[in-house]
Tab-separated table of C-alpha atoms and ligand atoms in Angstrom:
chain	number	residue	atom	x	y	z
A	17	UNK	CA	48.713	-16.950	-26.653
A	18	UNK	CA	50.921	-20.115	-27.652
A	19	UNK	CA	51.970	-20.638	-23.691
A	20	UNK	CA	53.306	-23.988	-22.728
A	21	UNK	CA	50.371	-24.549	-20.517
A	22	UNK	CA	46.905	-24.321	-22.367
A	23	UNK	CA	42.955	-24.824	-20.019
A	24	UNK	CA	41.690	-28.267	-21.877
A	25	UNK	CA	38.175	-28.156	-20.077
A	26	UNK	CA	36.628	-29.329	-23.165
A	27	UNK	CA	35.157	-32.395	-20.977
A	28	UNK	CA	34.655	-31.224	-17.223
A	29	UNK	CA	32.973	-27.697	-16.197
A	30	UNK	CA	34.372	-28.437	-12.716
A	31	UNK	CA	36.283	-31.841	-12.250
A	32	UNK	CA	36.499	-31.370	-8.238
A	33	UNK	CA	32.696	-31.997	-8.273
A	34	UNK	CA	33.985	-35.603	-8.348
A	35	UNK	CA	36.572	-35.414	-5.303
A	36	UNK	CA	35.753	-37.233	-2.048
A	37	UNK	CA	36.554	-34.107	-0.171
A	38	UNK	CA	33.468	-32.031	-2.276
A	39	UNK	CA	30.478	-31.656	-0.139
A	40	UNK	CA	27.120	-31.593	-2.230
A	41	UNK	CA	24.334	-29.459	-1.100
A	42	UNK	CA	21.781	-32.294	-1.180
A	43	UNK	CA	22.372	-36.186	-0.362
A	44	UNK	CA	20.305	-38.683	-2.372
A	45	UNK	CA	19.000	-42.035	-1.379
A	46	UNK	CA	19.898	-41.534	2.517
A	47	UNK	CA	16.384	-40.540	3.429
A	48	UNK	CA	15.680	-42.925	6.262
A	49	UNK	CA	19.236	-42.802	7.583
A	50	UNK	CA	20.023	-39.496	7.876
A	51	UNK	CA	15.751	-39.200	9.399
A	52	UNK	CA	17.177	-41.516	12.586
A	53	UNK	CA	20.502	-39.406	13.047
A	54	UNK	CA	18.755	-36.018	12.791
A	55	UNK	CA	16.650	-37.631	15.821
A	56	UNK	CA	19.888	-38.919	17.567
A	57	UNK	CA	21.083	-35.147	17.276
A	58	UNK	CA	17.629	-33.445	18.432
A	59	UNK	CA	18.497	-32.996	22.300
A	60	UNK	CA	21.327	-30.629	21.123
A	61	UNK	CA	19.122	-28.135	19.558
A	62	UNK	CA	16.669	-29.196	22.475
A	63	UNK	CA	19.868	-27.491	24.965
A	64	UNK	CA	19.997	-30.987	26.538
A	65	UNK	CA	23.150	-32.682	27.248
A	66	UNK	CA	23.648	-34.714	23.511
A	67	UNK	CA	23.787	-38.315	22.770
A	68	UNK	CA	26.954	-40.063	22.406
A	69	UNK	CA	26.237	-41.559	19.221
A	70	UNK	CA	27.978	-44.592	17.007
A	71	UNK	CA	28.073	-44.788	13.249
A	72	UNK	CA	29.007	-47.681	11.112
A	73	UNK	CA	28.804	-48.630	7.848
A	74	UNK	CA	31.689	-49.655	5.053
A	75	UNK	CA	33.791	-47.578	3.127
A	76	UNK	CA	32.157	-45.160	0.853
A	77	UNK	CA	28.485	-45.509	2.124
A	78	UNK	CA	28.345	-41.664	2.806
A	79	UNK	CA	29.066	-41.696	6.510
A	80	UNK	CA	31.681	-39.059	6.398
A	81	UNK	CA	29.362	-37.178	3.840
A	82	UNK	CA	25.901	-37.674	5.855
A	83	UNK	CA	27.862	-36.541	9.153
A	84	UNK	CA	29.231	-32.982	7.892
A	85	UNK	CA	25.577	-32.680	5.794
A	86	UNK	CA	24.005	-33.039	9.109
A	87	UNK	CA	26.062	-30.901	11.429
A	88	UNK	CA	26.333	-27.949	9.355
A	89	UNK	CA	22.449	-27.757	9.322
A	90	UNK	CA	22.735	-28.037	13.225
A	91	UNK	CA	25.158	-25.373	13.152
A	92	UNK	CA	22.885	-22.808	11.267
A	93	UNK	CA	20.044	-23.903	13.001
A	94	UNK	CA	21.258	-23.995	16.533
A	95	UNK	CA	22.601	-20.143	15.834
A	96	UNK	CA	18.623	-19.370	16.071
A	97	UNK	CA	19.087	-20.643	19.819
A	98	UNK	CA	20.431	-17.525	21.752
A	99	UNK	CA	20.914	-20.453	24.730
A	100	UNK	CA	22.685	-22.496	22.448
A	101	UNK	CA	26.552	-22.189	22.345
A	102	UNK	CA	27.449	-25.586	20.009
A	103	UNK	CA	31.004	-25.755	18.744
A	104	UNK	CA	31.576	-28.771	16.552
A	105	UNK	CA	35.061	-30.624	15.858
A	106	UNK	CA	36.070	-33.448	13.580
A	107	UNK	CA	38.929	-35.308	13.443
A	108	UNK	CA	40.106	-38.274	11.240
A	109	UNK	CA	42.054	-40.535	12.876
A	110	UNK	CA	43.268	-41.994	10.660
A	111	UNK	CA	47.353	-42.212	10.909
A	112	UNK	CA	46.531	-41.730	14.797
A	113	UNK	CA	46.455	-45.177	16.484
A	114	UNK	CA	46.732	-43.839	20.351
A	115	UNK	CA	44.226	-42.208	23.054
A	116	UNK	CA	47.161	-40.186	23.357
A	117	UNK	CA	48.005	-38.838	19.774
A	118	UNK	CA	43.889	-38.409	19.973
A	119	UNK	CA	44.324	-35.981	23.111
A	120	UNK	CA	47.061	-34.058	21.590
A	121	UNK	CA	45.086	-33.407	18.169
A	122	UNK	CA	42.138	-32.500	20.297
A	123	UNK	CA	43.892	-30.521	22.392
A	124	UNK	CA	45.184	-28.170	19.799
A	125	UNK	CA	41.987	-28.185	17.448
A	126	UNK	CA	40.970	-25.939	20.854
A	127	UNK	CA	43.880	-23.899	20.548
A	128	UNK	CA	45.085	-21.322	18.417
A	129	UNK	CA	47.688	-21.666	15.681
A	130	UNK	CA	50.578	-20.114	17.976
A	131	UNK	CA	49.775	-22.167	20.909
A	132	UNK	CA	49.799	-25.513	20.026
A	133	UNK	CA	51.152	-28.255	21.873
A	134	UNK	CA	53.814	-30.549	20.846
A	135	UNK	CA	52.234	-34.226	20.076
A	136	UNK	CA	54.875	-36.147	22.237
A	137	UNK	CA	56.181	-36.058	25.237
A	138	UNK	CA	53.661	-35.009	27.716
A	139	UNK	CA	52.542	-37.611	30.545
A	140	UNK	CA	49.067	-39.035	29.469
A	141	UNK	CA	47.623	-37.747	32.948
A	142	UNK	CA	48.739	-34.070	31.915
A	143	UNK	CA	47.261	-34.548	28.367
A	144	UNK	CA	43.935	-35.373	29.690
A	145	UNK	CA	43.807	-32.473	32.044
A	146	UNK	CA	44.683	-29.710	28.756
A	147	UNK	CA	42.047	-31.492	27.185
A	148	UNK	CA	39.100	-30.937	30.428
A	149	UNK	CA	40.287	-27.579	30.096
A	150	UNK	CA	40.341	-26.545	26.556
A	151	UNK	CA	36.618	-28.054	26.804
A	152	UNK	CA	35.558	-26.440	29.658
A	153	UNK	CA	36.689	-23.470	29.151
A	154	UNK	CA	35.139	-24.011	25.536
A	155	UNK	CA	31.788	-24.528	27.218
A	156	UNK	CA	28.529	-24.702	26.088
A	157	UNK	CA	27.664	-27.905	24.098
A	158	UNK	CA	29.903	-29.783	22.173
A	159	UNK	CA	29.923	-32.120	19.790
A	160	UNK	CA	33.252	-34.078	19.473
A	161	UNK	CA	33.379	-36.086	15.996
A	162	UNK	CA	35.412	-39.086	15.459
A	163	UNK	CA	35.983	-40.363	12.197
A	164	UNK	CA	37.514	-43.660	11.531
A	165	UNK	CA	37.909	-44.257	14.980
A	166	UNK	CA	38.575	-47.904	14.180
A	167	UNK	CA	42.442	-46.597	13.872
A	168	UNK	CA	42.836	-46.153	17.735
A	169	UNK	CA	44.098	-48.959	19.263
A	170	UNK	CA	43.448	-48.766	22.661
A	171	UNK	CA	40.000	-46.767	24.025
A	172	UNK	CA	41.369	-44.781	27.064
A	173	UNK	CA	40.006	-41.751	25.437
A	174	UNK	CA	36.658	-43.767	24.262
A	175	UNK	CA	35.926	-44.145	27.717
A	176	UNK	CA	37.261	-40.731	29.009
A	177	UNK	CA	35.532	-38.570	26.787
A	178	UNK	CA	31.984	-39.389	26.777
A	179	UNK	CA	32.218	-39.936	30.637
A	180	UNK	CA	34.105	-36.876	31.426
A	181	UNK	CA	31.114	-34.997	32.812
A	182	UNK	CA	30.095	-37.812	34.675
A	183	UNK	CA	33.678	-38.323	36.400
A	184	UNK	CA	33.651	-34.490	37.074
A	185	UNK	CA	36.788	-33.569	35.012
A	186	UNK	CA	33.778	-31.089	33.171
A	187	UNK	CA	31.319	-28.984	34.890
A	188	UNK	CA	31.150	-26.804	31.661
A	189	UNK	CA	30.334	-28.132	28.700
A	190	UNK	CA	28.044	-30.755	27.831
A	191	UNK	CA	30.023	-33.080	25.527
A	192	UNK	CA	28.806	-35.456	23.224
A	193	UNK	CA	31.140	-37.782	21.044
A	194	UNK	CA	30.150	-39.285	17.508
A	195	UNK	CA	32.104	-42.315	16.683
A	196	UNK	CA	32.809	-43.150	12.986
A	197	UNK	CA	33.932	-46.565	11.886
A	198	UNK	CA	34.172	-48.743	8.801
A	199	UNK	CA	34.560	-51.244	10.719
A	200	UNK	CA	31.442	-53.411	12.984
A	201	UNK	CA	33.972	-55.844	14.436
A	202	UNK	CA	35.560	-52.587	16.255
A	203	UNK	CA	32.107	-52.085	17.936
A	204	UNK	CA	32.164	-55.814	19.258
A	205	UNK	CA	35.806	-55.467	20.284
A	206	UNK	CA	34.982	-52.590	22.777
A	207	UNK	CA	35.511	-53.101	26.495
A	208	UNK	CA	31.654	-52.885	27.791
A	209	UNK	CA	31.803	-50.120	29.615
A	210	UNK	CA	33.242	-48.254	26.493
A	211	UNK	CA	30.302	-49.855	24.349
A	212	UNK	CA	27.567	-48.330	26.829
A	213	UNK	CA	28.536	-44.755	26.925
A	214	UNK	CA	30.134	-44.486	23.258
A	215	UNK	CA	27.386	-46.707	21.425
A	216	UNK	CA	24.031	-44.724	23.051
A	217	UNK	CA	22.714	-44.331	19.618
A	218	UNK	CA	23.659	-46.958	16.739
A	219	UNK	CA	23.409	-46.442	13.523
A	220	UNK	CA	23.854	-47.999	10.533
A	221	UNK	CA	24.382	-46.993	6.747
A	222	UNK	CA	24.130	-50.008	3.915
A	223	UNK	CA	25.858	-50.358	0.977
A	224	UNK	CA	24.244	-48.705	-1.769
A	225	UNK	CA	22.303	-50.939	-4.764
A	226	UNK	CA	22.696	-50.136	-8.302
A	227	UNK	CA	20.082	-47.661	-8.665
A	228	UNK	CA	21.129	-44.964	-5.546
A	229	UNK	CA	24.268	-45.294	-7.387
A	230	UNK	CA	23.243	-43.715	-10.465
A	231	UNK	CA	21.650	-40.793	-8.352
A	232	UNK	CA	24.451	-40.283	-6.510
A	233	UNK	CA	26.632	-39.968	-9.665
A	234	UNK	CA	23.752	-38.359	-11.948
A	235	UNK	CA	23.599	-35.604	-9.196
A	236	UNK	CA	27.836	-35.177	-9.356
A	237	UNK	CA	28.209	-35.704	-12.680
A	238	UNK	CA	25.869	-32.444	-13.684
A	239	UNK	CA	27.790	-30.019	-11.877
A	240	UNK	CA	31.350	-32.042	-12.829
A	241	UNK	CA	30.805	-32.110	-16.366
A	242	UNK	CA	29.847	-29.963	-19.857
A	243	UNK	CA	26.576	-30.688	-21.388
A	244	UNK	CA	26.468	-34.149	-23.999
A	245	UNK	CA	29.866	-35.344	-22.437
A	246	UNK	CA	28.455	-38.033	-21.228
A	247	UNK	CA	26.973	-40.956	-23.447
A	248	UNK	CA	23.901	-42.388	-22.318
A	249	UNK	CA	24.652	-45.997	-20.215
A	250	UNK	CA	27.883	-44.922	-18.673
A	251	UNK	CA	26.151	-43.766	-15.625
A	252	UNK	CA	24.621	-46.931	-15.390
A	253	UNK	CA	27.743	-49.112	-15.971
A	254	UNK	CA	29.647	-47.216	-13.520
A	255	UNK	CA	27.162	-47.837	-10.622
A	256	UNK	CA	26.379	-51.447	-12.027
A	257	UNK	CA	30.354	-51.900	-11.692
A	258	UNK	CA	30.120	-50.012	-8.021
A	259	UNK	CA	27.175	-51.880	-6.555
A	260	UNK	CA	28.663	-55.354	-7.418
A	261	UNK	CA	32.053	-54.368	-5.974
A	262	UNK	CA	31.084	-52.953	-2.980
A	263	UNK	CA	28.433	-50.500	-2.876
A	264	UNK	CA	31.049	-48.276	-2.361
A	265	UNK	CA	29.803	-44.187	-3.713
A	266	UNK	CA	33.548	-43.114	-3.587
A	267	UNK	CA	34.655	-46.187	-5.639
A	268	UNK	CA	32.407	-45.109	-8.617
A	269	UNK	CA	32.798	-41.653	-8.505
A	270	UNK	CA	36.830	-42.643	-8.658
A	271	UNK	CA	35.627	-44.521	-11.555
A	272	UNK	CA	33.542	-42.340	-13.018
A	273	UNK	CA	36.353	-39.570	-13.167
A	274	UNK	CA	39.208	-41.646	-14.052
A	275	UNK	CA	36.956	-42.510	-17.336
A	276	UNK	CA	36.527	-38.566	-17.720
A	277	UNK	CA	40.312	-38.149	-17.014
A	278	UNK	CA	40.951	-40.407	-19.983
A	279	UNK	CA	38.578	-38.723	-22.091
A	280	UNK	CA	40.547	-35.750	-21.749
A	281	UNK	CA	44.142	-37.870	-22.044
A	282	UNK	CA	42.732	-39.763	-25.382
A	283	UNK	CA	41.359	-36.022	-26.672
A	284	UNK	CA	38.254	-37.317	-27.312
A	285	UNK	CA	35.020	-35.388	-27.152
A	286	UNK	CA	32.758	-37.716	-25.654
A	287	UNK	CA	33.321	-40.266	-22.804
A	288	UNK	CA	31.898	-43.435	-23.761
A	289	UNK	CA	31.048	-47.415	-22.492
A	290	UNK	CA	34.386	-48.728	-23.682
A	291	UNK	CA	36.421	-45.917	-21.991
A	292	UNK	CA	34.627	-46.698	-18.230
A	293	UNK	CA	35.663	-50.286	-18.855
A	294	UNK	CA	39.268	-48.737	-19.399
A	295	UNK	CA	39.487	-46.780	-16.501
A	296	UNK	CA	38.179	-49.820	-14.656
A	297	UNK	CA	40.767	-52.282	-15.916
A	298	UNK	CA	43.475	-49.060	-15.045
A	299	UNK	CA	42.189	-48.771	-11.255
A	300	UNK	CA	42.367	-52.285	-10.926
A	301	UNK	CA	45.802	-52.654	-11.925
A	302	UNK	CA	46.291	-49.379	-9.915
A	303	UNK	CA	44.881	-51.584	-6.797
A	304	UNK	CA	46.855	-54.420	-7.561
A	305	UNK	CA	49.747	-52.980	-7.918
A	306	UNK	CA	49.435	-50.672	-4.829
A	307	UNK	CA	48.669	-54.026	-2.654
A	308	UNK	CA	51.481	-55.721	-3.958
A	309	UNK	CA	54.093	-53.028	-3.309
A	310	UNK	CA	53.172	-53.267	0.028
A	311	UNK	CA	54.079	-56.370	0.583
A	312	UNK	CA	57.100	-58.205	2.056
A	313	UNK	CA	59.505	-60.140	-0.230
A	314	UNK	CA	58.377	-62.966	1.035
A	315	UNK	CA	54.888	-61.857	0.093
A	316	UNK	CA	56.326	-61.058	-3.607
A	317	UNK	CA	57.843	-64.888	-3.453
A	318	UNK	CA	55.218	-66.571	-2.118
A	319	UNK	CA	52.929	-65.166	-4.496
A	320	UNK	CA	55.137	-65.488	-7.337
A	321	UNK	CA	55.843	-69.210	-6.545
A	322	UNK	CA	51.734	-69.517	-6.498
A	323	UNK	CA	51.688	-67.889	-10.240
A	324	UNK	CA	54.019	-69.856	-11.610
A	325	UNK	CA	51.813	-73.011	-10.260
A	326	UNK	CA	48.953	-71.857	-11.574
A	327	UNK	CA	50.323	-71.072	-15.230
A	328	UNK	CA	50.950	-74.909	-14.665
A	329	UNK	CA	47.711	-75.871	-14.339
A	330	UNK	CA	48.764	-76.905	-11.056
A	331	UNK	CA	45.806	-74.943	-8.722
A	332	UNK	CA	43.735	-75.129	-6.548
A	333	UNK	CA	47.084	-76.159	-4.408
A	334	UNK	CA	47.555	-76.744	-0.777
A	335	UNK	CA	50.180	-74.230	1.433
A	336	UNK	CA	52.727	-77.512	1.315
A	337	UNK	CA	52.739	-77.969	-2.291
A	338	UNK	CA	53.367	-74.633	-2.890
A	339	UNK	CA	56.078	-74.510	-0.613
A	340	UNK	CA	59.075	-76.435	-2.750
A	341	UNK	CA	58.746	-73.853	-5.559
A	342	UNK	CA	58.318	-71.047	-2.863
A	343	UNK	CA	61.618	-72.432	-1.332
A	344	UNK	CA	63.451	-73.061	-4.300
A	345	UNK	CA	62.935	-69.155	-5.197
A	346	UNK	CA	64.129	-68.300	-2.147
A	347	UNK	CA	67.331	-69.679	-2.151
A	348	UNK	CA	68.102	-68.744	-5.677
A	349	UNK	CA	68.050	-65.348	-4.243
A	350	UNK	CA	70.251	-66.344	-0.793
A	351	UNK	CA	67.313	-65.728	1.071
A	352	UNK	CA	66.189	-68.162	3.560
A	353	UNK	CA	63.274	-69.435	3.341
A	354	UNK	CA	60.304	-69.061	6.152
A	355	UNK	CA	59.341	-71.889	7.995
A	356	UNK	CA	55.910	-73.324	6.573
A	357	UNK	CA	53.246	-71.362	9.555
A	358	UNK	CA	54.966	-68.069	7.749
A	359	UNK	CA	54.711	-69.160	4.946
A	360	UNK	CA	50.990	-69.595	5.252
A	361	UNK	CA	50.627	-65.864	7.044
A	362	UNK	CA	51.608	-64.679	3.848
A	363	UNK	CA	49.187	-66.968	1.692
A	364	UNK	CA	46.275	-65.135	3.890
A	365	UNK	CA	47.120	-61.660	3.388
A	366	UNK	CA	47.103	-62.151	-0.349
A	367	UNK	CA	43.920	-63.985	0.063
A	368	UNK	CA	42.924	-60.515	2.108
A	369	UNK	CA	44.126	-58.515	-0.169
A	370	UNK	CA	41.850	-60.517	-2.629
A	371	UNK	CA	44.954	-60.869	-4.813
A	372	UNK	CA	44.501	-65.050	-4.490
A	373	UNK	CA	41.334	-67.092	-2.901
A	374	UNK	CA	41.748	-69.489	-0.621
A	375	UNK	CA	38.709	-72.201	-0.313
A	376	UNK	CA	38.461	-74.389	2.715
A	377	UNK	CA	38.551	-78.120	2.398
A	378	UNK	CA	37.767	-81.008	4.496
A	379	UNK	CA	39.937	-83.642	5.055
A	380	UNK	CA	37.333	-86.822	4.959
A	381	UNK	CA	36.979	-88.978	7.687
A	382	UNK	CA	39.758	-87.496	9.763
A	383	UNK	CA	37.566	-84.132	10.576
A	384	UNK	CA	40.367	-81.893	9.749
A	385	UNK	CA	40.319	-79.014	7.087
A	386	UNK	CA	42.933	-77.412	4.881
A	387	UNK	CA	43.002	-74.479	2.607
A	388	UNK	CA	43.752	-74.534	-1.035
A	389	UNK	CA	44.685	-71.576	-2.770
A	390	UNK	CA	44.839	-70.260	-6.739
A	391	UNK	CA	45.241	-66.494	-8.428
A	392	UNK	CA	42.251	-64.496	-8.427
A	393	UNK	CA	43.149	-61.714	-10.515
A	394	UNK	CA	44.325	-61.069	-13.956
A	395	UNK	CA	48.077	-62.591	-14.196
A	396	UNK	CA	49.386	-60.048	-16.825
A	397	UNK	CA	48.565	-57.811	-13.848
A	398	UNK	CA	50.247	-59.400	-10.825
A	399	UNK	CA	53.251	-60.427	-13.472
A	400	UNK	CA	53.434	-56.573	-14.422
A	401	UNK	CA	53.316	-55.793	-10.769
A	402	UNK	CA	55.650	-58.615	-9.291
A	403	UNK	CA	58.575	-56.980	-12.004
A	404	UNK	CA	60.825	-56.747	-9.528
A	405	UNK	CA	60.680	-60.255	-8.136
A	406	UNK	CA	60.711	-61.712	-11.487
A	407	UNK	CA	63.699	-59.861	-12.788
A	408	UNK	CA	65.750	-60.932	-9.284
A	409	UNK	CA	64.603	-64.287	-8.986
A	410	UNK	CA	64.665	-64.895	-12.942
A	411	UNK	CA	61.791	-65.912	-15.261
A	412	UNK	CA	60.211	-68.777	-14.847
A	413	UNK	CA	59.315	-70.697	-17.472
A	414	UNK	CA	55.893	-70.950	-17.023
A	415	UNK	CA	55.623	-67.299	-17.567
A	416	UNK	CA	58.132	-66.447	-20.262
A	417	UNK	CA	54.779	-65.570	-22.506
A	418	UNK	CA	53.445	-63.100	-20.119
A	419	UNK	CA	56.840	-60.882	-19.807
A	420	UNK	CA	58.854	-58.960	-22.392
A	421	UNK	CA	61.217	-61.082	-25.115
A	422	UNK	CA	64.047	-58.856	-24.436
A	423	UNK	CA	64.630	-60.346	-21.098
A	424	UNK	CA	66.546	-63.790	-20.158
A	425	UNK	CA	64.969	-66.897	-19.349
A	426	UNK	CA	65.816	-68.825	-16.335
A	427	UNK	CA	67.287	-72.018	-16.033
A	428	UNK	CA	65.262	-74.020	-13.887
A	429	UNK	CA	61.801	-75.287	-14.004
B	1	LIG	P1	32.340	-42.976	4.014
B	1	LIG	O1	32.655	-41.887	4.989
B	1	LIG	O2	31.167	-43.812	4.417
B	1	LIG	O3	33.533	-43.829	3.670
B	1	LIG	P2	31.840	-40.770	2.231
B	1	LIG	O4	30.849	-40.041	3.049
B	1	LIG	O5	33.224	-40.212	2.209
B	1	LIG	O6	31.899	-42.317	2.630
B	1	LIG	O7	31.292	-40.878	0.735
B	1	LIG	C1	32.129	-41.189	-0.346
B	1	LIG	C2	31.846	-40.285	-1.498
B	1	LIG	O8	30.526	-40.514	-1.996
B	1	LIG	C3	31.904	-38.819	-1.157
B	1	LIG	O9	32.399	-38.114	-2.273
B	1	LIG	C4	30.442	-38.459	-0.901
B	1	LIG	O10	30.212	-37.088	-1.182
B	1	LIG	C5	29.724	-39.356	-1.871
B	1	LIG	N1	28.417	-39.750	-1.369
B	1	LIG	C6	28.201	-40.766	-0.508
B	1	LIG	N2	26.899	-40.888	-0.230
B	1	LIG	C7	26.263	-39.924	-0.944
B	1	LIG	C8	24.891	-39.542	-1.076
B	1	LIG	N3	23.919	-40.184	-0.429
B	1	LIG	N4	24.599	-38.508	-1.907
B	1	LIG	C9	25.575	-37.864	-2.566
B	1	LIG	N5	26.882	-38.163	-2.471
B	1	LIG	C10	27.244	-39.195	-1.667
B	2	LIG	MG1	34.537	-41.454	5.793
């Protein structure tokens, strides 16, 4: 031996057990929900022409999961069906945001490797008609799966596809689209003659609580890791920290791995309470540091400005009051400053992001209501994060605890 690279699977017997992308045989705690889509699916392995069906529910509530569970039974079963010819495709849209780019994918999921169409360029008309074809000449029933279908801007092809029988561009197949979306706001937003043929069949999946947490993890975390790796309670703190985030499965099993990933970093045999809370506080910096990036730099000096403020004692403030040290930033970088409605764009998407909160306020007697706003996240984080802005703009004084001693202190307060 005595290679560079040596196996270290002293902690995990298979770590991908833990990846969104792994499909486990069984799904826990979705009993009633996946009993009402099973029913919404039924006229397919009747031979009837299938429900157009819409599925919501927020990120991480087993949607995706339940869906492919689901279908691949109807799959197997349907093959005892000599009348039955049911082809199944899914696509993600996300990174799609067009009917178009939607066509295109579909399009070629129909065609073979060497006969793929190019994603641009065609006229939309022309796009459509590949699309009739590739499905008619498919035939049989189809089942046409959408997944994050909140991405596509405009619903051309939400309206095209489930009516396309109806309209007579199929005389074929008998099509049937499930829609996918994190999103119940997209539902509302539909034109309604998109909302009655796409939403047939509604359904709905709920966050999970505490306790179908630790099934869902129990189940992964047998096949993911070796025997006594685990101690007893951090199944439980990882869906305790899961249901009061969000509910969110994929969110604990991220957890749940990063704490086993560390196990394996720190060399330690056994993955304990105190490591979960480590991977937790590691994510979340992860998160914040991810949102931040993302912003604009006048995101990075708005929210800087607000820091500064706070470290002041000087929050909850108002979008005005922030706006002097905003602008003063600003200019000590030649930058000009935004004009204050801008200013306050950038106040909300922090507030989205969940970086700061905003809390409404009423004005008294004059009916009117302002925001104040104030950090809602660990500062040594956003600091850490905001490097960049610091080190340009200069270091505030407020702050000169939270960042290194080897760096130079600005002169203005
Ligand atoms: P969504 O599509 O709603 O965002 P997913 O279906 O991708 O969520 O689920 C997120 C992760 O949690 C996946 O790894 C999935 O396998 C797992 N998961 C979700 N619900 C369950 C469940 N009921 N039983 C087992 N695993 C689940
Ligand atoms: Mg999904």
């Amino acid at each position: 031996m005595g290679g560079m690279f040596e196996r270290d699977t002293d902690i995990y017997h298979n770590r991908d057990a833990l990846r969104e992308d792994y499909q486990p045989s069984r799904l826990v705690g979705r009993d009633k929900e996946l009993e009402r889509y099973k029913t919404a699916l039924q006229p397919v392995i009747n031979g009837e022409q299938p429900n157009n069906i819409f599925l919501y529910g927020k990120t991480g509530v087993g949607k995706t999961a339940g869906t492919r569970f689901l279908l691949d039974h109807l799959i197997d079963d349907a093959a005892q069906y000599d009348d039955i010819e049911l082809t199944v495709k899914l696509l993600n849209c996300d990174g799609l945001s067009s009917s178009y780019q939607i066509a295109t994918r579909l399009v070629n999921k129909f065609r073979d490797e060497s006969n793929q169409i190019s994603t641009t360029g065609y006229p939309r008309p022309t796009v459509y008609d590949m699309l009739w074809e590739e499905l008619d000449s498919c035939g049989g029933t189809l089942l046409i799966v959408l997944d994050e279908v909140d991405h596509i801007q405009d619903d051309s092809i939400l309206y095209q596809l489930p009516r396309a029988r109806a309209n007579e561009n199929l005389s074929q197949a008998k099509i049937g689209i499930i829609g996918i979306s994190n999103d119940f706001s997209f539902r509302d937003d539909l034109s309604p003659k998109v909302k009655s043929s796409l939403c047939e069949e509604e359904l709905q999946f709920p966050a999970y609580d505490a306790q179908e947490l630790i099934e869902i993890l129990q189940q992964r975390a047998d096949s993911a890791f070796r025997d006594n790796v685990l101690d007893t309670g951090v199944i439980e703190l990882c869906a305790a920290y899961g249901a009061k985030d969000a509910g969110d499965a994929r969110q604990s099993l991220d957890l749940l791995m990063k704490a086993g990933d560390l196990a394996r970093d720190r060399d330690t045999e056994t993955i304990t309470e105190d490591l979960v809370r480590d991977a937790r506080e590691e994510l979340e910096r992860g998160r914040i540091r991810e949102g931040i990036t993302g912003l604009t730099q006048h995101g990075h000096l708005v929210l800087y400005a607000l820091i500064t403020l706070e470290m002041q004692n000087g929050t909850p403030i108002r979008s005005r009051d922030i706006r002097p040290r905003y602008t003063n930033f600003a200019e000590q970088i030649g930058v000009d400053p935004l004009v204050p409605r801008r200013m306050r764009d950038h106040l909300g998407e922090l507030s989205m992001l969940g970086i700061i909160s905003a809390v409404e306020r009423n004005e008294g007697r004059r009916g009117g209501t302002y925001r104040e706003y104030s950090i809602d996240m660990d500062i040594n984080m956003i600091v850490n994060a905001l490097d960049e802005t610091v080190t340009e703009v200069g270091i505030h004084e407020s702050i000169v605890d939270l960042v290194d001693e080897d760096r130079t202190l600005s002169d203005y307060s």
